[in-house]
Short mmCIF file of C-alpha atoms in Angstrom, two decimals:
data_model
loop_
_atom_site.label_atom_id
_atom_site.label_comp_id
_atom_site.label_asym_id
_atom_site.label_seq_id
_atom_site.Cartn_x
_atom_site.Cartn_y
_atom_site.Cartn_z
CA MET A 1 35.63 14.11 -5.17
CA SER A 2 32.92 11.45 -5.00
CA LYS A 3 29.61 11.73 -6.82
CA VAL A 4 26.23 11.92 -5.10
CA ALA A 5 23.02 11.58 -7.12
CA ILE A 6 19.60 12.41 -5.67
CA ASN A 7 16.49 10.79 -7.13
CA GLY A 8 14.36 13.85 -7.93
CA LYS A 9 11.41 12.08 -9.53
CA PHE A 10 9.20 13.45 -6.72
CA LEU A 11 9.38 16.96 -8.24
CA GLY A 12 7.23 15.82 -11.14
CA ALA A 13 4.15 15.34 -8.95
CA ASN A 14 2.06 17.35 -6.53
CA LEU A 15 4.03 17.29 -3.30
CA ASN A 16 2.32 15.01 -0.80
CA GLY A 17 3.77 14.50 2.68
CA VAL A 18 6.55 12.13 1.64
CA HIS A 19 7.44 14.20 -1.44
CA ARG A 20 7.60 17.37 0.62
CA THR A 21 9.97 15.82 3.13
CA ALA A 22 12.04 14.52 0.20
CA ALA A 23 12.40 18.08 -1.06
CA HIS A 24 13.51 19.31 2.37
CA PHE A 25 15.97 16.43 2.82
CA SER A 26 17.36 17.10 -0.67
CA GLN A 27 17.92 20.77 0.16
CA GLU A 28 19.66 19.90 3.41
CA LEU A 29 21.90 17.29 1.80
CA ILE A 30 22.90 19.58 -1.09
CA ALA A 31 23.76 22.37 1.37
CA ARG A 32 26.08 20.11 3.37
CA ALA A 33 27.65 17.83 0.80
CA SER A 34 28.27 20.15 -2.15
CA ALA A 35 31.50 21.63 -0.75
CA GLN A 36 33.28 18.27 -0.76
CA HIS A 37 31.33 16.16 -3.23
CA ASP A 38 29.81 16.39 -6.68
CA VAL A 39 26.09 16.48 -5.77
CA GLU A 40 23.36 16.53 -8.41
CA LEU A 41 19.61 16.06 -8.38
CA PHE A 42 18.20 14.14 -11.36
CA GLY A 43 14.70 13.87 -12.78
CA PRO A 44 12.88 12.79 -15.93
CA ASP A 45 11.87 16.40 -16.68
CA ALA A 46 14.14 19.43 -16.23
CA ASN A 47 11.05 21.68 -16.03
CA ALA A 48 9.54 19.75 -13.11
CA ARG A 49 9.97 22.30 -10.34
CA ASN A 50 7.96 23.32 -7.32
CA PRO A 51 7.53 26.98 -6.38
CA ASP A 52 8.07 26.15 -2.70
CA PHE A 53 11.52 24.76 -3.54
CA PRO A 54 12.88 27.00 -6.31
CA ASP A 55 16.48 25.92 -5.71
CA LEU A 56 15.72 22.29 -6.57
CA GLN A 57 16.32 22.22 -10.33
CA PRO A 58 16.68 18.67 -11.65
CA THR A 59 19.14 17.65 -14.32
CA GLN A 60 17.11 15.79 -16.91
CA ILE A 61 17.81 12.16 -17.72
CA SER A 62 15.85 10.89 -20.71
CA GLY A 63 15.32 7.30 -21.68
CA ALA A 64 13.08 4.87 -23.52
CA PHE A 65 11.13 3.89 -20.40
CA GLY A 66 9.06 7.02 -19.87
CA GLN A 67 8.95 9.23 -16.79
CA GLY A 68 7.34 6.90 -14.24
CA GLN A 69 8.46 3.66 -12.64
CA GLY A 70 10.35 2.64 -15.75
CA TRP A 71 12.47 5.78 -15.49
CA GLU A 72 13.12 5.22 -11.78
CA MET A 73 13.89 1.52 -12.03
CA ILE A 74 15.87 1.40 -15.30
CA THR A 75 16.87 4.80 -16.73
CA LEU A 76 18.00 6.37 -13.44
CA PRO A 77 20.35 3.57 -12.26
CA ARG A 78 22.02 3.37 -15.65
CA ALA A 79 22.76 7.09 -15.68
CA THR A 80 23.98 7.26 -12.06
CA LYS A 81 25.93 4.02 -11.80
CA ASP A 82 29.13 5.82 -10.74
CA ALA A 83 27.47 7.77 -7.91
CA LEU A 84 26.00 7.09 -4.49
CA LEU A 85 22.27 7.30 -5.31
CA ILE A 86 20.01 8.74 -2.58
CA ASN A 87 16.28 7.96 -2.73
CA PHE A 88 13.98 9.71 -0.23
CA CYS A 89 10.52 8.44 -1.30
CA ASN A 90 10.30 4.79 -0.17
CA LEU A 91 11.34 3.28 -3.51
CA ALA A 92 14.77 2.75 -5.08
CA PRO A 93 15.96 1.03 -8.26
CA LEU A 94 16.96 -2.59 -7.76
CA LEU A 95 19.58 -2.30 -10.49
CA HIS A 96 21.74 0.24 -8.66
CA ARG A 97 24.63 -1.26 -6.67
CA ASN A 98 25.37 1.77 -4.50
CA SER A 99 22.12 3.28 -3.25
CA VAL A 100 20.54 4.54 -0.05
CA VAL A 101 16.77 4.51 0.41
CA MET A 102 14.55 6.23 2.94
CA ILE A 103 11.54 4.06 3.82
CA HIS A 104 9.26 6.14 6.01
CA ASP A 105 7.08 3.48 7.61
CA ALA A 106 5.68 -0.02 7.48
CA GLN A 107 2.02 1.00 7.08
CA THR A 108 1.31 -1.39 4.20
CA TYR A 109 2.27 -4.22 6.55
CA LEU A 110 0.52 -2.87 9.63
CA PHE A 111 -2.72 -1.67 7.99
CA PRO A 112 -2.90 -3.12 4.45
CA GLU A 113 -6.67 -2.62 4.39
CA ASP A 114 -6.13 1.14 4.12
CA TYR A 115 -4.43 0.76 0.74
CA THR A 116 -5.67 -0.57 -2.56
CA GLY A 117 -5.00 -4.27 -2.97
CA LYS A 118 -2.45 -3.72 -5.72
CA GLN A 119 -0.67 -0.97 -3.81
CA ALA A 120 -0.34 -2.99 -0.61
CA THR A 121 0.81 -6.08 -2.49
CA PHE A 122 3.30 -4.08 -4.57
CA TYR A 123 4.95 -2.52 -1.53
CA ARG A 124 4.98 -5.70 0.54
CA LEU A 125 6.72 -7.57 -2.27
CA LEU A 126 9.08 -4.83 -3.37
CA LEU A 127 10.28 -3.25 -0.11
CA PRO A 128 12.23 -6.31 1.12
CA LEU A 129 13.96 -6.52 -2.30
CA ILE A 130 14.81 -2.82 -2.21
CA GLY A 131 16.05 -3.13 1.37
CA LYS A 132 18.25 -6.08 0.46
CA ARG A 133 19.79 -4.34 -2.55
CA ALA A 134 20.30 -0.96 -0.89
CA ARG A 135 23.60 -0.23 0.75
CA HIS A 136 21.82 1.45 3.63
CA ILE A 137 18.24 2.21 4.73
CA LEU A 138 17.04 5.42 6.35
CA THR A 139 13.79 5.84 8.25
CA VAL A 140 12.20 8.58 10.32
CA SER A 141 11.77 7.04 13.79
CA GLU A 142 12.96 4.20 15.96
CA PHE A 143 9.42 2.84 15.82
CA SER A 144 9.66 2.60 12.03
CA ARG A 145 13.15 1.10 12.28
CA GLN A 146 11.87 -1.70 14.49
CA SER A 147 8.76 -2.23 12.32
CA LEU A 148 10.76 -2.48 9.09
CA ALA A 149 13.14 -4.97 10.67
CA GLN A 150 10.26 -7.07 12.03
CA HIS A 151 8.75 -7.32 8.55
CA GLY A 152 11.99 -8.30 6.86
CA VAL A 153 12.66 -5.06 4.99
CA GLY A 154 16.14 -4.75 6.51
CA THR A 155 18.22 -5.72 9.51
CA LEU A 156 18.53 -3.32 12.43
CA ASP A 157 22.23 -2.75 11.77
CA LYS A 158 21.40 -1.64 8.23
CA ILE A 159 18.70 0.90 9.20
CA SER A 160 19.43 4.36 10.61
CA VAL A 161 16.95 6.84 12.07
CA VAL A 162 16.81 10.41 10.77
CA HIS A 163 13.89 12.29 12.32
CA ASN A 164 11.96 14.59 10.01
CA GLY A 165 12.31 18.33 10.30
CA THR A 166 9.11 20.14 11.20
CA ASP A 167 9.69 23.89 11.24
CA HIS A 168 8.63 24.44 7.62
CA ILE A 169 5.16 25.34 8.94
CA LEU A 170 6.65 28.60 10.30
CA ALA A 171 7.79 29.69 6.84
CA THR A 172 4.17 30.24 5.74
CA ALA A 173 2.23 33.27 6.97
CA PRO A 174 -1.15 32.26 8.46
CA ASP A 175 -4.26 32.91 6.37
CA THR A 176 -6.83 33.84 8.99
CA ALA A 177 -9.64 34.22 6.46
CA ILE A 178 -10.49 30.57 7.09
CA LEU A 179 -11.41 31.47 10.68
CA ASP A 180 -13.86 34.15 9.57
CA ARG A 181 -15.27 31.87 6.91
CA HIS A 182 -16.26 29.27 9.49
CA GLY A 183 -17.03 31.62 12.37
CA LEU A 184 -14.09 30.47 14.49
CA ALA A 185 -12.51 32.46 17.31
CA LYS A 186 -9.02 32.05 18.75
CA GLY A 187 -9.11 29.34 21.42
CA GLY A 188 -12.69 28.56 20.46
CA PHE A 189 -12.48 25.05 18.98
CA VAL A 190 -10.87 21.63 19.13
CA MET A 191 -9.03 20.65 15.95
CA VAL A 192 -8.31 17.36 14.23
CA LEU A 193 -6.99 16.61 10.73
CA GLY A 194 -9.46 14.73 8.59
CA SER A 195 -8.77 11.35 6.96
CA GLY A 196 -10.90 8.42 5.90
CA LYS A 197 -8.14 5.87 6.49
CA GLY A 198 -8.87 3.39 9.25
CA TYR A 199 -5.56 3.75 11.05
CA LYS A 200 -6.10 7.51 11.37
CA ASN A 201 -8.80 6.52 13.89
CA MET A 202 -11.10 9.52 13.49
CA ARG A 203 -13.87 7.56 15.17
CA ALA A 204 -12.15 7.91 18.56
CA VAL A 205 -12.35 11.72 18.50
CA PHE A 206 -15.87 11.66 17.04
CA ASP A 207 -17.00 9.43 19.92
CA ALA A 208 -15.10 11.53 22.46
CA MET A 209 -17.02 14.62 21.40
CA ARG A 210 -20.37 12.98 20.76
CA LYS A 211 -21.80 15.02 23.65
CA PRO A 212 -20.86 18.70 23.95
CA LEU A 213 -17.77 19.44 26.04
CA ARG A 214 -18.23 21.28 29.34
CA SER A 215 -16.69 24.27 27.59
CA GLY A 216 -19.05 23.94 24.63
CA LEU A 217 -16.16 24.06 22.14
CA PRO A 218 -16.99 22.51 18.76
CA LEU A 219 -14.82 20.07 16.81
CA VAL A 220 -13.21 21.34 13.60
CA VAL A 221 -12.08 18.75 11.04
CA ALA A 222 -9.45 20.36 8.85
CA GLY A 223 -8.93 18.83 5.42
CA GLY A 224 -9.99 15.33 4.48
CA PRO A 225 -13.43 14.24 3.28
CA GLY A 226 -16.85 15.46 4.36
CA ALA A 227 -19.24 13.88 6.83
CA GLU A 228 -20.70 11.33 4.40
CA ALA A 229 -17.35 9.60 3.89
CA TYR A 230 -17.10 8.94 7.63
CA ARG A 231 -20.70 7.80 7.92
CA ALA A 232 -20.05 5.35 5.08
CA ARG A 233 -17.42 3.73 7.31
CA GLY A 234 -19.87 3.56 10.21
CA TRP A 235 -18.28 6.53 12.02
CA GLN A 236 -20.78 9.11 13.23
CA PRO A 237 -19.43 12.69 13.48
CA PRO A 238 -20.79 14.86 16.33
CA GLU A 239 -23.72 17.11 15.47
CA GLU A 240 -21.82 20.38 15.92
CA VAL A 241 -18.73 19.38 13.92
CA ILE A 242 -17.34 21.80 11.32
CA PHE A 243 -15.74 20.36 8.18
CA THR A 244 -13.45 22.84 6.45
CA GLY A 245 -12.66 20.79 3.34
CA PHE A 246 -9.25 21.26 1.74
CA VAL A 247 -6.93 23.65 3.57
CA SER A 248 -3.77 25.31 2.28
CA ASP A 249 -0.57 25.43 4.35
CA ALA A 250 -1.36 29.03 5.28
CA GLU A 251 -4.89 28.11 6.41
CA LEU A 252 -3.55 25.12 8.31
CA ARG A 253 -1.15 27.34 10.24
CA ALA A 254 -3.99 29.71 11.11
CA LEU A 255 -6.07 26.82 12.43
CA TYR A 256 -3.19 25.37 14.47
CA SER A 257 -2.48 28.79 15.96
CA SER A 258 -6.10 29.37 16.96
CA ALA A 259 -7.22 25.92 18.17
CA ALA A 260 -7.66 25.36 21.90
CA VAL A 261 -6.40 21.77 21.49
CA PHE A 262 -5.14 19.64 18.62
CA ALA A 263 -6.17 15.97 18.79
CA PHE A 264 -4.19 13.28 16.98
CA PRO A 265 -5.81 9.84 17.38
CA SER A 266 -3.79 7.84 14.81
CA LEU A 267 -3.24 4.16 15.63
CA THR A 268 0.20 4.23 14.02
CA GLU A 269 2.56 6.76 12.47
CA GLY A 270 6.05 6.42 11.09
CA PHE A 271 6.75 9.90 12.42
CA GLY A 272 3.59 11.96 12.90
CA LEU A 273 4.20 15.42 11.53
CA PRO A 274 0.89 17.24 12.31
CA PRO A 275 1.14 17.30 16.13
CA VAL A 276 4.66 18.74 15.96
CA GLU A 277 3.43 21.37 13.48
CA ALA A 278 0.70 22.23 15.99
CA MET A 279 3.33 22.56 18.74
CA HIS A 280 5.32 24.99 16.58
CA CYS A 281 2.16 27.10 16.38
CA GLY A 282 1.58 27.19 20.12
CA CYS A 283 -1.23 24.65 20.24
CA PRO A 284 -1.34 21.97 22.99
CA VAL A 285 -1.64 18.39 21.75
CA VAL A 286 -3.57 15.31 22.84
CA SER A 287 -2.23 12.29 20.96
CA ALA A 288 -2.73 8.56 20.86
CA LYS A 289 0.00 6.69 22.69
CA ALA A 290 0.77 4.67 19.59
CA GLY A 291 3.27 4.28 16.76
CA ALA A 292 6.11 6.79 16.84
CA MET A 293 4.15 9.36 18.83
CA PRO A 294 5.67 8.67 22.28
CA GLU A 295 9.12 8.89 20.70
CA VAL A 296 8.45 12.04 18.69
CA LEU A 297 6.32 13.96 21.19
CA GLY A 298 7.71 12.67 24.46
CA ASP A 299 6.27 14.46 27.50
CA ALA A 300 5.42 17.57 25.47
CA SER A 301 1.88 16.33 24.84
CA MET A 302 -0.84 14.41 26.65
CA LEU A 303 -0.66 10.80 25.46
CA VAL A 304 -3.78 8.65 25.85
CA LYS A 305 -4.90 5.14 24.93
CA ALA A 306 -5.48 5.14 21.19
CA ASN A 307 -8.96 3.58 21.22
CA ASP A 308 -10.32 5.17 24.41
CA PRO A 309 -12.73 8.03 23.55
CA ALA A 310 -13.23 8.78 27.25
CA ALA A 311 -9.48 9.37 27.63
CA TYR A 312 -9.45 11.88 24.76
CA ARG A 313 -12.44 13.69 26.21
CA GLU A 314 -10.92 13.82 29.71
CA ALA A 315 -7.60 15.14 28.34
CA ILE A 316 -9.28 17.78 26.14
CA ASP A 317 -11.50 18.94 29.01
CA ALA A 318 -8.49 19.15 31.32
CA ILE A 319 -6.50 21.34 28.92
CA VAL A 320 -9.41 23.65 28.15
CA SER A 321 -10.36 24.13 31.81
CA ASP A 322 -6.86 24.44 33.32
CA GLU A 323 -4.91 27.42 32.02
CA ALA A 324 -1.75 26.43 33.92
CA LEU A 325 -1.80 22.98 32.32
CA ARG A 326 -2.43 24.47 28.89
CA SER A 327 0.43 26.97 29.26
CA ALA A 328 2.81 24.23 30.41
CA LEU A 329 1.94 22.06 27.41
CA VAL A 330 2.35 24.97 25.01
CA ALA A 331 5.80 25.76 26.42
CA SER A 332 7.01 22.15 26.44
CA GLY A 333 5.56 21.62 22.97
CA GLU A 334 7.43 24.60 21.55
CA ARG A 335 10.68 23.39 23.12
CA ARG A 336 10.26 19.91 21.66
CA ALA A 337 9.29 21.25 18.24
CA LYS A 338 12.43 23.42 18.08
CA GLN A 339 14.53 20.28 18.54
CA LEU A 340 12.96 18.78 15.41
CA SER A 341 14.19 21.40 12.96
CA TRP A 342 15.23 20.81 9.36
CA ALA A 343 18.71 22.00 10.28
CA ALA A 344 18.95 19.21 12.87
CA ALA A 345 17.53 16.71 10.38
CA GLY A 346 20.11 17.76 7.78
CA ASP A 347 22.98 17.40 10.24
CA ARG A 348 21.85 13.92 11.24
CA LEU A 349 21.33 12.90 7.60
CA TYR A 350 24.83 13.96 6.63
CA ASP A 351 26.35 12.22 9.66
CA VAL A 352 24.72 8.95 8.51
CA LEU A 353 25.71 9.34 4.85
CA ARG A 354 29.26 10.63 5.35
CA PRO A 355 30.83 7.16 5.92
CA LEU A 356 29.23 5.92 2.70
CA LEU A 357 30.78 8.63 0.52
#
């Protein structure tokens, strides 16, 4: 029986997008591999657990190098040297001779200006070393696979694609209080997720909705910063925009389920989880034809030129004014979203890892 160790350092922090997918991938791998292999999740703190993932209980490994990067780069590889070490959060210890690493995207190469100088430099220097030392590299789309290879992180034959699962959004009951709080009615607004990062391209949707739509629907910016942060970048939000501030998963589901259209203008994405979440919730999607979005969404959304505000506006107007078109997009979106389940992601992950065990 071979040993499989999972790097569970991510449980010691608030779960951001990458950490949350790491938790899901860990659950799926444990469920499939435990019958034939000795599978264990390790962390620097045995009490580091997340209520959304109560079954993920790390075995504590203590060492002289703390609980941060020193633990991950030195303590962890020493303690797991006899196991295949799986790392789901972009980084992996250089000292381990038998490791697999999931690198989600090449954003620090494609848009380094959206990261702090130290962060971008750190990743650009370290990722090729990690890729070289790792036995195999996982990533979440063919777009990311090609990008990582182009930037020297790994060769194409060493990188395998495992699409993210997306159906976790359905496990949370919608909290519709957010609709009442902002005076929103079902089908009565256009939704976008807020972000101040340049590659998220919020300006395109702001410009698209500078003038009121024919339908009069307002723009709702869920999460992200307030208006001043965008104005500081030279992006002018429309006058009637509604900024919700932070939203919980339950509030996010309620917004997805009630929006007339979800717009996703990002210039690049390694996978692009939000539009698939919207599809799960029955919301039609208008997305930039960029990054992994054509691969992930296919013909289940309306894809437009990433930096063409007029194209976003035309697509949004078309969906809002044509019920047949909207219904067709909702149906095709739900079909595509069901294909991107965590069960399917777990099966693909295990198929890739099985030859390495």
